[in-house]
């Protein structure tokens, strides 16, 4: 058989690929509970985008199936085994400040600009056209290929959860919803709350503090578990120290530690404001946690018993503890990197539950049961109970698996570049598949515009990705 020039085959279909992708991007497929109905659980826009993509697949000769509007699939090929390609048709809201309208899908300076251009409607259409090339060339396949189109990847992943309750799990597959060359491993992700009720604190039976300087009235920092808090504020009621002395002490602390914040004396109370540096919770060491920097200062005052216990716990176990060393849960994996702890939210108020909300990410070589038991027992020392709000187990495909080696080879053949494989701390759609990796569409060195204003994909990259996906589909399913 003569070798196929996948790029040339893609270029023959370039106009059609571009105009179809533009039409797809012009559908505003943002989650819209207002227009949700049976068959369109996430609203009309997403339903319309789903129908559009299915229409392209059906016209190409694929068999389609809708799963209640939560997800749908389009299939071709034959055989026992199933190759899955998982992508999503929903997009995040467009936001402000665009240079061209977010749903105009204009091509400006070689860039296709639109909400969804890179995440994930552009790559979805690239993969569908890739399949069309394989079909139109009449290449023999020994496996089935199935596009699985999700509809709420940007919110709760109800789509894939619902889909896989009734539908077949592919033998292996990829998602064109992250980076090239290939992401084969993702850490386990947890959102956890350590909660101490007033009663649980009282049961500890701690003796009353002596020479109390101030009472901690409230403390609040952070909004989300997966972000490092950039603001924290504590309110103190002076007791043994006057408010002026506390404020002065705080100012000196800020200065001495090169921190930004202020102390405000008001109505007999002192408000302590702390500014941090917010970064994503997957690498908290890159940020400055306004909450734990604040508790570290508070630790230097003699506070009321409960306030002292709260800041004491934060200071002992969470202050600059990005790897969980003090909790005894530190673990570094050669492949997947370190367990990370982000203290995303701190909440304290007199007479209410006191909370720490944590985002802990862990590699596959340490078990959740193992480290969460340690966290539970340290929490119990101060009357905190551990609640698991979210837990996604680590995801990893063996680097020697044919899925990985085949996609690496295809990438290298198409780009001339070495295809290193990547382990990440975040989550891609790839983890929805039992044996799944993320494969493109963002090429190394390109700025990631996903979720930002002026989201775009370079037209050349869209073409190149289509050629890569075409060869990948063929090689995996032949
Ligand atoms: Zn996405």
CSV table of C-alpha atoms and ligand atoms in Angstrom, one decimal:
chain,number,residue,atom,x,y,z
A,1,UNK,CA,0.0,0.0,0.0
A,2,UNK,CA,1.2,3.4,-0.8
A,3,UNK,CA,1.8,5.6,2.2
A,4,UNK,CA,-0.8,8.2,2.9
A,5,UNK,CA,0.1,11.9,3.1
A,6,UNK,CA,-2.3,12.9,5.9
A,7,UNK,CA,-1.4,16.5,5.8
A,8,UNK,CA,-2.1,16.7,2.0
A,9,UNK,CA,-5.5,14.9,2.5
A,10,UNK,CA,-6.3,17.4,5.2
A,11,UNK,CA,-5.4,20.3,3.0
A,12,UNK,CA,-7.7,19.1,0.3
A,13,UNK,CA,-10.6,19.5,2.8
A,14,UNK,CA,-9.3,22.7,4.4
A,15,UNK,CA,-12.1,25.0,3.2
A,16,UNK,CA,-14.8,22.6,4.3
A,17,UNK,CA,-13.1,22.0,7.7
A,18,UNK,CA,-12.8,25.7,8.3
A,19,UNK,CA,-16.3,26.7,7.3
A,20,UNK,CA,-17.8,23.8,9.3
A,21,UNK,CA,-15.8,24.6,12.4
A,22,UNK,CA,-16.8,28.3,12.1
A,23,UNK,CA,-20.5,27.3,11.9
A,24,UNK,CA,-20.1,25.1,14.9
A,25,UNK,CA,-18.4,27.9,16.9
A,26,UNK,CA,-21.1,30.3,16.1
A,27,UNK,CA,-23.5,28.3,18.2
A,28,UNK,CA,-23.4,29.7,21.7
A,29,UNK,CA,-23.1,26.4,23.7
A,30,UNK,CA,-22.9,27.8,27.2
A,31,UNK,CA,-24.7,26.0,30.1
A,32,UNK,CA,-28.2,27.5,30.3
A,33,UNK,CA,-30.4,26.0,33.0
A,34,UNK,CA,-33.2,28.5,31.9
A,35,UNK,CA,-33.8,26.6,28.7
A,36,UNK,CA,-33.1,23.1,30.0
A,37,UNK,CA,-35.7,20.5,29.2
A,38,UNK,CA,-36.0,16.7,28.7
A,39,UNK,CA,-33.5,15.8,26.0
A,40,UNK,CA,-31.6,19.1,26.6
A,41,UNK,CA,-30.5,18.9,30.3
A,42,UNK,CA,-28.0,21.8,29.9
A,43,UNK,CA,-30.1,24.1,27.7
A,44,UNK,CA,-30.8,24.8,24.1
A,45,UNK,CA,-27.4,26.1,23.0
A,46,UNK,CA,-25.6,23.0,24.0
A,47,UNK,CA,-28.3,20.8,22.5
A,48,UNK,CA,-28.0,22.7,19.2
A,49,UNK,CA,-24.2,22.3,19.2
A,50,UNK,CA,-24.6,18.6,19.9
A,51,UNK,CA,-27.0,18.2,17.0
A,52,UNK,CA,-24.7,20.1,14.7
A,53,UNK,CA,-21.7,17.8,15.4
A,54,UNK,CA,-23.9,14.7,15.2
A,55,UNK,CA,-25.2,16.0,11.8
A,56,UNK,CA,-21.7,16.2,10.4
A,57,UNK,CA,-20.9,12.7,11.6
A,58,UNK,CA,-24.2,11.3,10.3
A,59,UNK,CA,-23.6,12.9,6.9
A,60,UNK,CA,-20.2,11.3,6.8
A,61,UNK,CA,-21.9,7.9,7.2
A,62,UNK,CA,-21.5,7.3,10.9
A,63,UNK,CA,-24.2,5.7,13.1
A,64,UNK,CA,-25.3,8.1,15.8
A,65,UNK,CA,-26.9,7.6,19.2
A,66,UNK,CA,-28.2,10.3,21.5
A,67,UNK,CA,-28.1,9.5,25.3
A,68,UNK,CA,-30.8,11.8,26.6
A,69,UNK,CA,-29.0,14.9,25.5
A,70,UNK,CA,-26.3,14.3,28.2
A,71,UNK,CA,-24.0,12.9,25.6
A,72,UNK,CA,-24.1,11.3,22.3
A,73,UNK,CA,-22.0,9.2,20.1
A,74,UNK,CA,-21.2,8.6,16.4
A,75,UNK,CA,-19.6,5.4,15.3
A,76,UNK,CA,-18.0,3.8,12.3
A,77,UNK,CA,-15.7,0.9,11.5
A,78,UNK,CA,-16.2,-2.7,12.5
A,79,UNK,CA,-14.8,-5.3,14.9
A,80,UNK,CA,-14.9,-6.3,18.6
A,81,UNK,CA,-12.7,-3.6,20.0
A,82,UNK,CA,-13.7,0.0,20.4
A,83,UNK,CA,-11.5,3.1,20.0
A,84,UNK,CA,-13.0,6.1,21.8
A,85,UNK,CA,-12.5,9.8,21.0
A,86,UNK,CA,-13.9,11.9,23.8
A,87,UNK,CA,-14.6,15.6,23.4
A,88,UNK,CA,-17.1,18.2,24.5
A,89,UNK,CA,-19.4,20.6,22.8
A,90,UNK,CA,-20.1,23.0,25.7
A,91,UNK,CA,-18.0,26.1,26.4
A,92,UNK,CA,-17.4,28.4,29.3
A,93,UNK,CA,-19.2,31.8,29.3
A,94,UNK,CA,-17.4,34.3,27.0
A,95,UNK,CA,-16.7,37.1,29.4
A,96,UNK,CA,-15.8,40.7,28.3
A,97,UNK,CA,-13.0,42.4,26.4
A,98,UNK,CA,-12.8,40.5,23.1
A,99,UNK,CA,-11.3,42.1,20.1
A,100,UNK,CA,-13.7,40.3,17.8
A,101,UNK,CA,-17.2,39.0,18.9
A,102,UNK,CA,-16.7,35.7,20.7
A,103,UNK,CA,-19.3,33.9,18.5
A,104,UNK,CA,-18.4,35.4,15.2
A,105,UNK,CA,-15.6,32.9,14.7
A,106,UNK,CA,-13.6,35.3,12.5
A,107,UNK,CA,-10.2,34.4,11.1
A,108,UNK,CA,-7.7,37.2,12.1
A,109,UNK,CA,-4.0,37.0,11.3
A,110,UNK,CA,-4.1,33.2,10.8
A,111,UNK,CA,-6.1,32.6,14.0
A,112,UNK,CA,-9.6,31.3,14.3
A,113,UNK,CA,-10.9,33.4,17.2
A,114,UNK,CA,-14.0,32.2,19.1
A,115,UNK,CA,-15.1,30.9,22.5
A,116,UNK,CA,-14.5,27.2,22.1
A,117,UNK,CA,-11.9,27.5,19.3
A,118,UNK,CA,-9.3,25.5,21.3
A,119,UNK,CA,-11.5,24.2,24.1
A,120,UNK,CA,-13.0,22.1,22.7
A,121,UNK,CA,-15.1,22.7,19.6
A,122,UNK,CA,-12.2,23.4,17.2
A,123,UNK,CA,-10.4,20.1,18.1
A,124,UNK,CA,-13.8,18.2,18.1
A,125,UNK,CA,-14.3,19.2,14.5
A,126,UNK,CA,-10.7,18.5,13.7
A,127,UNK,CA,-11.1,14.9,15.0
A,128,UNK,CA,-14.4,14.5,13.1
A,129,UNK,CA,-12.8,15.6,9.9
A,130,UNK,CA,-9.9,13.3,10.6
A,131,UNK,CA,-12.3,10.4,10.8
A,132,UNK,CA,-14.0,11.6,7.6
A,133,UNK,CA,-10.6,11.3,5.8
A,134,UNK,CA,-10.1,7.8,7.1
A,135,UNK,CA,-13.6,6.9,5.9
A,136,UNK,CA,-13.3,8.6,2.5
A,137,UNK,CA,-10.1,6.9,1.8
A,138,UNK,CA,-11.9,3.6,2.3
A,139,UNK,CA,-9.2,2.3,4.6
A,140,UNK,CA,-9.9,-1.1,6.1
A,141,UNK,CA,-10.4,-1.1,9.8
A,142,UNK,CA,-10.5,-4.0,12.3
A,143,UNK,CA,-12.0,-2.0,15.1
A,144,UNK,CA,-14.9,0.3,15.7
A,145,UNK,CA,-14.2,4.0,16.3
A,146,UNK,CA,-16.6,6.1,18.4
A,147,UNK,CA,-16.8,9.8,19.0
A,148,UNK,CA,-18.3,10.4,22.4
A,149,UNK,CA,-19.6,14.0,22.7
A,150,UNK,CA,-20.0,15.3,26.2
A,151,UNK,CA,-22.1,18.4,27.1
A,152,UNK,CA,-21.1,19.6,30.5
A,153,UNK,CA,-17.4,19.1,30.7
A,154,UNK,CA,-17.0,22.7,31.9
A,155,UNK,CA,-19.3,22.2,34.9
A,156,UNK,CA,-20.0,18.8,36.5
A,157,UNK,CA,-19.2,16.0,34.1
A,158,UNK,CA,-22.7,14.7,34.5
A,159,UNK,CA,-22.5,14.0,30.8
A,160,UNK,CA,-19.9,11.3,30.9
A,161,UNK,CA,-21.2,9.9,34.2
A,162,UNK,CA,-24.6,9.5,32.7
A,163,UNK,CA,-23.3,8.2,29.4
A,164,UNK,CA,-21.2,5.4,30.9
A,165,UNK,CA,-24.0,4.2,33.1
A,166,UNK,CA,-25.5,2.6,30.0
A,167,UNK,CA,-23.0,2.7,27.2
A,168,UNK,CA,-19.9,0.6,26.3
A,169,UNK,CA,-16.5,1.7,27.7
A,170,UNK,CA,-14.0,1.9,24.8
A,171,UNK,CA,-11.1,-0.5,24.8
A,172,UNK,CA,-8.9,2.6,24.7
A,173,UNK,CA,-9.1,6.1,23.5
A,174,UNK,CA,-8.0,9.7,23.6
A,175,UNK,CA,-9.4,13.1,24.2
A,176,UNK,CA,-8.4,16.1,22.1
A,177,UNK,CA,-8.9,18.5,25.0
A,178,UNK,CA,-5.5,19.4,26.4
A,179,UNK,CA,-1.9,19.4,25.2
A,180,UNK,CA,0.3,17.7,22.7
A,181,UNK,CA,2.3,15.6,22.8
A,182,UNK,CA,0.4,13.4,25.2
A,183,UNK,CA,-0.8,13.4,28.9
A,184,UNK,CA,-0.7,9.8,30.2
A,185,UNK,CA,-1.0,10.4,34.0
A,186,UNK,CA,-3.1,12.6,36.2
A,187,UNK,CA,-2.9,12.9,40.0
A,188,UNK,CA,-5.8,12.0,42.2
A,189,UNK,CA,-7.8,15.0,43.2
A,190,UNK,CA,-9.6,15.6,46.4
A,191,UNK,CA,-11.7,18.5,47.8
A,192,UNK,CA,-11.8,18.1,51.6
A,193,UNK,CA,-13.3,19.9,54.5
A,194,UNK,CA,-11.9,19.8,58.1
A,195,UNK,CA,-14.9,20.9,60.2
A,196,UNK,CA,-14.9,21.6,63.9
A,197,UNK,CA,-18.2,22.2,65.6
A,198,UNK,CA,-18.4,24.3,68.8
A,199,UNK,CA,-19.6,21.2,70.6
A,200,UNK,CA,-16.6,19.1,69.3
A,201,UNK,CA,-14.2,21.8,70.5
A,202,UNK,CA,-15.8,21.9,73.9
A,203,UNK,CA,-15.6,18.1,74.2
A,204,UNK,CA,-11.8,18.5,74.0
A,205,UNK,CA,-12.0,20.1,77.5
A,206,UNK,CA,-9.1,22.4,77.0
A,207,UNK,CA,-8.5,24.6,80.0
A,208,UNK,CA,-9.1,28.3,79.7
A,209,UNK,CA,-6.3,30.3,78.4
A,210,UNK,CA,-4.5,32.7,80.7
A,211,UNK,CA,-3.4,36.3,80.0
A,212,UNK,CA,-5.5,36.4,76.9
A,213,UNK,CA,-4.5,39.4,74.7
A,214,UNK,CA,-7.4,39.2,72.2
A,215,UNK,CA,-10.4,37.1,71.2
A,216,UNK,CA,-10.6,35.9,67.6
A,217,UNK,CA,-14.0,37.0,66.4
A,218,UNK,CA,-13.8,35.8,62.8
A,219,UNK,CA,-11.3,34.9,60.1
A,220,UNK,CA,-12.1,34.4,56.4
A,221,UNK,CA,-9.8,33.7,53.5
A,222,UNK,CA,-10.3,32.2,50.1
A,223,UNK,CA,-13.3,31.3,48.0
A,224,UNK,CA,-12.3,28.0,46.3
A,225,UNK,CA,-10.5,24.9,47.4
A,226,UNK,CA,-8.4,24.8,44.2
A,227,UNK,CA,-7.1,28.3,44.4
A,228,UNK,CA,-4.5,29.8,46.8
A,229,UNK,CA,-6.4,32.6,48.7
A,230,UNK,CA,-5.3,36.1,47.7
A,231,UNK,CA,-7.2,37.8,50.6
A,232,UNK,CA,-7.6,37.1,54.2
A,233,UNK,CA,-9.2,39.1,57.0
A,234,UNK,CA,-9.3,38.5,60.7
A,235,UNK,CA,-11.3,40.5,63.3
A,236,UNK,CA,-10.0,40.6,66.8
A,237,UNK,CA,-11.6,41.9,70.0
A,238,UNK,CA,-8.7,43.3,72.2
A,239,UNK,CA,-8.6,42.0,75.8
A,240,UNK,CA,-5.2,42.2,77.4
A,241,UNK,CA,-3.6,44.3,74.6
A,242,UNK,CA,-5.2,47.4,73.3
A,243,UNK,CA,-6.2,47.7,69.7
A,244,UNK,CA,-3.5,50.1,68.9
A,245,UNK,CA,-0.8,47.8,70.2
A,246,UNK,CA,-2.2,44.8,68.1
A,247,UNK,CA,-2.3,47.0,65.0
A,248,UNK,CA,1.2,48.1,65.5
A,249,UNK,CA,2.4,44.6,66.2
A,250,UNK,CA,0.7,43.5,62.9
A,251,UNK,CA,2.3,46.3,60.9
A,252,UNK,CA,5.7,45.3,62.1
A,253,UNK,CA,5.1,41.7,61.3
A,254,UNK,CA,4.0,42.6,57.7
A,255,UNK,CA,7.1,44.7,57.2
A,256,UNK,CA,9.5,42.2,58.7
A,257,UNK,CA,8.1,39.4,56.5
A,258,UNK,CA,7.7,41.4,53.3
A,259,UNK,CA,4.0,40.9,53.3
A,260,UNK,CA,1.2,43.2,52.2
A,261,UNK,CA,-1.8,44.0,54.3
A,262,UNK,CA,-3.1,46.5,56.8
A,263,UNK,CA,-4.5,46.8,60.2
A,264,UNK,CA,-7.7,48.9,60.7
A,265,UNK,CA,-8.9,49.9,64.2
A,266,UNK,CA,-12.7,50.3,64.2
A,267,UNK,CA,-15.4,50.3,66.9
A,268,UNK,CA,-13.2,48.7,69.4
A,269,UNK,CA,-12.1,45.9,67.1
A,270,UNK,CA,-9.0,45.4,65.0
A,271,UNK,CA,-9.4,44.2,61.4
A,272,UNK,CA,-6.3,42.5,60.0
A,273,UNK,CA,-6.1,42.4,56.2
A,274,UNK,CA,-3.6,40.2,54.4
A,275,UNK,CA,-2.9,40.1,50.7
A,276,UNK,CA,-1.6,37.0,49.2
A,277,UNK,CA,-0.8,35.8,45.7
A,278,UNK,CA,-3.4,33.6,44.1
A,279,UNK,CA,-2.4,30.8,41.9
A,280,UNK,CA,-4.0,27.5,40.9
A,281,UNK,CA,-4.1,25.0,43.8
A,282,UNK,CA,-2.3,22.3,41.8
A,283,UNK,CA,1.0,24.1,42.7
A,284,UNK,CA,0.4,26.1,45.9
A,285,UNK,CA,4.1,26.7,46.4
A,286,UNK,CA,4.0,29.3,43.6
A,287,UNK,CA,1.5,31.5,45.5
A,288,UNK,CA,1.3,33.2,48.8
A,289,UNK,CA,-1.5,32.0,51.0
A,290,UNK,CA,-3.2,35.0,52.6
A,291,UNK,CA,-5.0,32.8,55.1
A,292,UNK,CA,-2.1,30.8,56.5
A,293,UNK,CA,0.2,33.9,56.5
A,294,UNK,CA,-2.5,35.5,58.7
A,295,UNK,CA,-2.9,32.6,61.0
A,296,UNK,CA,0.9,32.5,61.4
A,297,UNK,CA,0.8,36.1,62.7
A,298,UNK,CA,-2.2,35.3,65.0
A,299,UNK,CA,-0.2,32.4,66.5
A,300,UNK,CA,2.1,35.0,68.0
A,301,UNK,CA,-0.8,36.5,70.1
A,302,UNK,CA,-2.3,34.9,73.2
A,303,UNK,CA,-5.9,34.3,71.9
A,304,UNK,CA,-9.0,32.8,73.5
A,305,UNK,CA,-9.0,29.0,73.7
A,306,UNK,CA,-10.9,28.2,70.5
A,307,UNK,CA,-9.3,30.9,68.5
A,308,UNK,CA,-5.9,29.7,69.7
A,309,UNK,CA,-6.7,26.1,68.8
A,310,UNK,CA,-7.8,27.1,65.3
A,311,UNK,CA,-4.8,29.2,64.4
A,312,UNK,CA,-2.6,26.7,66.2
A,313,UNK,CA,-3.8,23.9,64.0
A,314,UNK,CA,-3.3,26.0,60.9
A,315,UNK,CA,0.2,27.0,62.0
A,316,UNK,CA,1.3,23.5,62.9
A,317,UNK,CA,-0.1,21.6,59.9
A,318,UNK,CA,-0.9,24.0,57.1
A,319,UNK,CA,1.4,27.1,57.2
A,320,UNK,CA,3.7,26.8,54.1
A,321,UNK,CA,3.1,23.1,54.1
A,322,UNK,CA,2.6,22.6,50.4
A,323,UNK,CA,3.8,19.0,50.5
A,324,UNK,CA,2.0,17.9,53.7
A,325,UNK,CA,5.3,17.2,55.6
A,326,UNK,CA,3.9,18.3,59.0
A,327,UNK,CA,0.8,16.2,58.5
A,328,UNK,CA,3.0,13.2,57.8
A,329,UNK,CA,1.5,12.7,54.3
A,330,UNK,CA,4.4,14.0,52.2
A,331,UNK,CA,5.1,11.7,49.2
A,332,UNK,CA,7.0,12.2,46.0
A,333,UNK,CA,6.5,9.9,43.1
A,334,UNK,CA,9.2,9.7,40.4
A,335,UNK,CA,6.8,9.9,37.6
A,336,UNK,CA,3.9,11.9,38.8
A,337,UNK,CA,5.5,14.3,41.2
A,338,UNK,CA,4.6,15.2,44.8
A,339,UNK,CA,1.5,15.1,46.8
A,340,UNK,CA,0.3,18.7,47.1
A,341,UNK,CA,-1.8,20.4,49.8
A,342,UNK,CA,-3.6,23.7,49.1
A,343,UNK,CA,-5.5,25.3,51.9
A,344,UNK,CA,-8.0,27.1,49.7
A,345,UNK,CA,-10.5,28.3,52.3
A,346,UNK,CA,-10.3,29.2,56.0
A,347,UNK,CA,-13.4,30.1,57.9
A,348,UNK,CA,-13.8,30.9,61.5
A,349,UNK,CA,-16.5,32.6,63.4
A,350,UNK,CA,-17.4,32.6,67.1
A,351,UNK,CA,-20.3,30.2,67.7
A,352,UNK,CA,-20.1,28.6,64.3
A,353,UNK,CA,-18.4,25.7,62.7
A,354,UNK,CA,-14.7,26.4,62.1
A,355,UNK,CA,-13.4,25.1,58.7
A,356,UNK,CA,-10.4,24.5,56.6
A,357,UNK,CA,-11.2,23.5,53.0
A,358,UNK,CA,-8.3,21.7,51.3
A,359,UNK,CA,-7.5,20.6,47.8
A,360,UNK,CA,-5.1,17.7,48.0
A,361,UNK,CA,-3.6,16.1,44.8
A,362,UNK,CA,-1.7,12.9,45.0
A,363,UNK,CA,0.3,10.5,42.8
A,364,UNK,CA,-0.7,6.9,42.1
A,365,UNK,CA,2.0,5.4,44.3
A,366,UNK,CA,0.3,6.5,47.6
A,367,UNK,CA,-3.2,5.4,48.6
A,368,UNK,CA,-6.0,7.7,49.5
A,369,UNK,CA,-6.9,5.5,52.5
A,370,UNK,CA,-3.3,5.8,53.7
A,371,UNK,CA,-2.9,9.6,53.7
A,372,UNK,CA,-6.5,10.5,54.5
A,373,UNK,CA,-6.3,8.4,57.7
A,374,UNK,CA,-3.3,10.5,58.9
A,375,UNK,CA,-5.2,13.7,58.1
A,376,UNK,CA,-8.2,12.4,59.9
A,377,UNK,CA,-6.2,11.6,63.1
A,378,UNK,CA,-4.4,15.0,63.1
A,379,UNK,CA,-7.8,16.7,62.6
A,380,UNK,CA,-9.2,14.8,65.5
A,381,UNK,CA,-6.5,16.2,67.8
A,382,UNK,CA,-8.3,19.6,67.5
A,383,UNK,CA,-11.9,18.3,67.2
A,384,UNK,CA,-12.0,18.5,63.4
A,385,UNK,CA,-13.8,15.9,61.3
A,386,UNK,CA,-12.8,15.2,57.7
A,387,UNK,CA,-15.4,15.4,55.0
A,388,UNK,CA,-14.7,14.4,51.5
A,389,UNK,CA,-16.5,16.7,49.0
A,390,UNK,CA,-14.9,15.3,45.9
A,391,UNK,CA,-12.5,12.5,45.1
A,392,UNK,CA,-11.1,11.6,41.7
A,393,UNK,CA,-8.7,8.7,41.9
A,394,UNK,CA,-5.3,9.0,40.1
A,395,UNK,CA,-5.4,8.1,36.4
A,396,UNK,CA,-2.5,6.5,34.6
A,397,UNK,CA,-2.0,4.5,31.4
A,398,UNK,CA,1.2,2.4,31.2
A,399,UNK,CA,3.7,4.3,29.1
A,400,UNK,CA,4.3,1.0,27.2
A,401,UNK,CA,0.7,0.6,26.4
A,402,UNK,CA,0.1,0.5,22.6
A,403,UNK,CA,-2.2,3.5,22.9
A,404,UNK,CA,0.7,5.6,24.2
A,405,UNK,CA,3.4,4.2,21.9
A,406,UNK,CA,1.1,4.5,18.8
A,407,UNK,CA,0.2,8.1,19.5
A,408,UNK,CA,3.8,9.0,20.2
A,409,UNK,CA,4.9,7.5,16.9
A,410,UNK,CA,2.1,9.3,15.0
A,411,UNK,CA,3.0,12.6,16.6
A,412,UNK,CA,6.6,12.3,15.7
A,413,UNK,CA,5.9,11.2,12.2
A,414,UNK,CA,3.6,14.2,11.6
A,415,UNK,CA,5.6,16.9,13.4
A,416,UNK,CA,9.2,15.7,13.2
A,417,UNK,CA,9.3,16.4,17.0
A,418,UNK,CA,10.0,14.0,19.8
A,419,UNK,CA,6.9,13.0,21.6
A,420,UNK,CA,7.6,13.2,25.3
A,421,UNK,CA,4.8,12.1,27.6
A,422,UNK,CA,3.5,14.3,30.4
A,423,UNK,CA,2.1,13.7,33.9
A,424,UNK,CA,0.0,16.5,35.4
A,425,UNK,CA,-1.6,17.5,38.6
A,426,UNK,CA,-4.8,18.6,37.0
A,427,UNK,CA,-7.7,16.7,35.4
A,428,UNK,CA,-8.4,16.1,31.7
A,429,UNK,CA,-11.3,14.5,30.1
A,430,UNK,CA,-9.0,11.5,29.4
A,431,UNK,CA,-9.6,10.2,32.9
A,432,UNK,CA,-13.3,9.5,32.0
A,433,UNK,CA,-12.0,6.6,29.9
A,434,UNK,CA,-10.6,3.5,31.6
A,435,UNK,CA,-7.7,3.5,29.3
A,436,UNK,CA,-7.5,7.1,28.1
A,437,UNK,CA,-5.0,9.8,27.4
A,438,UNK,CA,-5.2,13.4,26.4
A,439,UNK,CA,-3.7,14.1,23.0
A,440,UNK,CA,-3.6,17.7,21.8
A,441,UNK,CA,-4.7,20.1,20.5
A,442,UNK,CA,-2.4,22.7,22.0
A,443,UNK,CA,1.1,22.3,20.6
A,444,UNK,CA,4.2,22.8,22.8
A,445,UNK,CA,5.2,26.5,23.2
A,446,UNK,CA,1.7,27.9,22.2
A,447,UNK,CA,0.0,30.2,24.7
A,448,UNK,CA,-3.1,28.6,26.1
A,449,UNK,CA,-6.1,30.8,25.5
A,450,UNK,CA,-8.7,28.4,26.8
A,451,UNK,CA,-11.3,30.1,29.0
A,452,UNK,CA,-9.8,33.5,28.2
A,453,UNK,CA,-10.8,36.4,26.1
A,454,UNK,CA,-9.8,36.1,22.4
A,455,UNK,CA,-9.7,32.3,22.7
A,456,UNK,CA,-8.2,31.0,19.4
A,457,UNK,CA,-6.5,28.2,17.5
A,458,UNK,CA,-4.0,28.9,14.8
A,459,UNK,CA,-5.5,27.8,11.5
A,460,UNK,CA,-2.2,25.9,10.7
A,461,UNK,CA,-2.5,24.1,14.0
A,462,UNK,CA,-6.1,23.1,13.3
A,463,UNK,CA,-4.9,21.6,10.0
A,464,UNK,CA,-1.9,19.9,11.6
A,465,UNK,CA,-4.0,18.5,14.4
A,466,UNK,CA,-6.5,17.1,11.9
A,467,UNK,CA,-3.7,15.3,10.1
A,468,UNK,CA,-2.3,13.9,13.3
A,469,UNK,CA,-5.8,12.7,14.4
A,470,UNK,CA,-6.5,11.2,11.0
A,471,UNK,CA,-3.3,9.1,11.2
A,472,UNK,CA,-4.0,8.3,14.9
A,473,UNK,CA,-7.5,7.0,14.2
A,474,UNK,CA,-6.3,4.9,11.4
A,475,UNK,CA,-3.3,3.5,13.3
A,476,UNK,CA,-5.3,2.7,16.4
A,477,UNK,CA,-8.3,1.1,14.4
A,478,UNK,CA,-6.6,-0.6,11.5
B,1,LIG,ZN1,-12.2,21.3,27.5
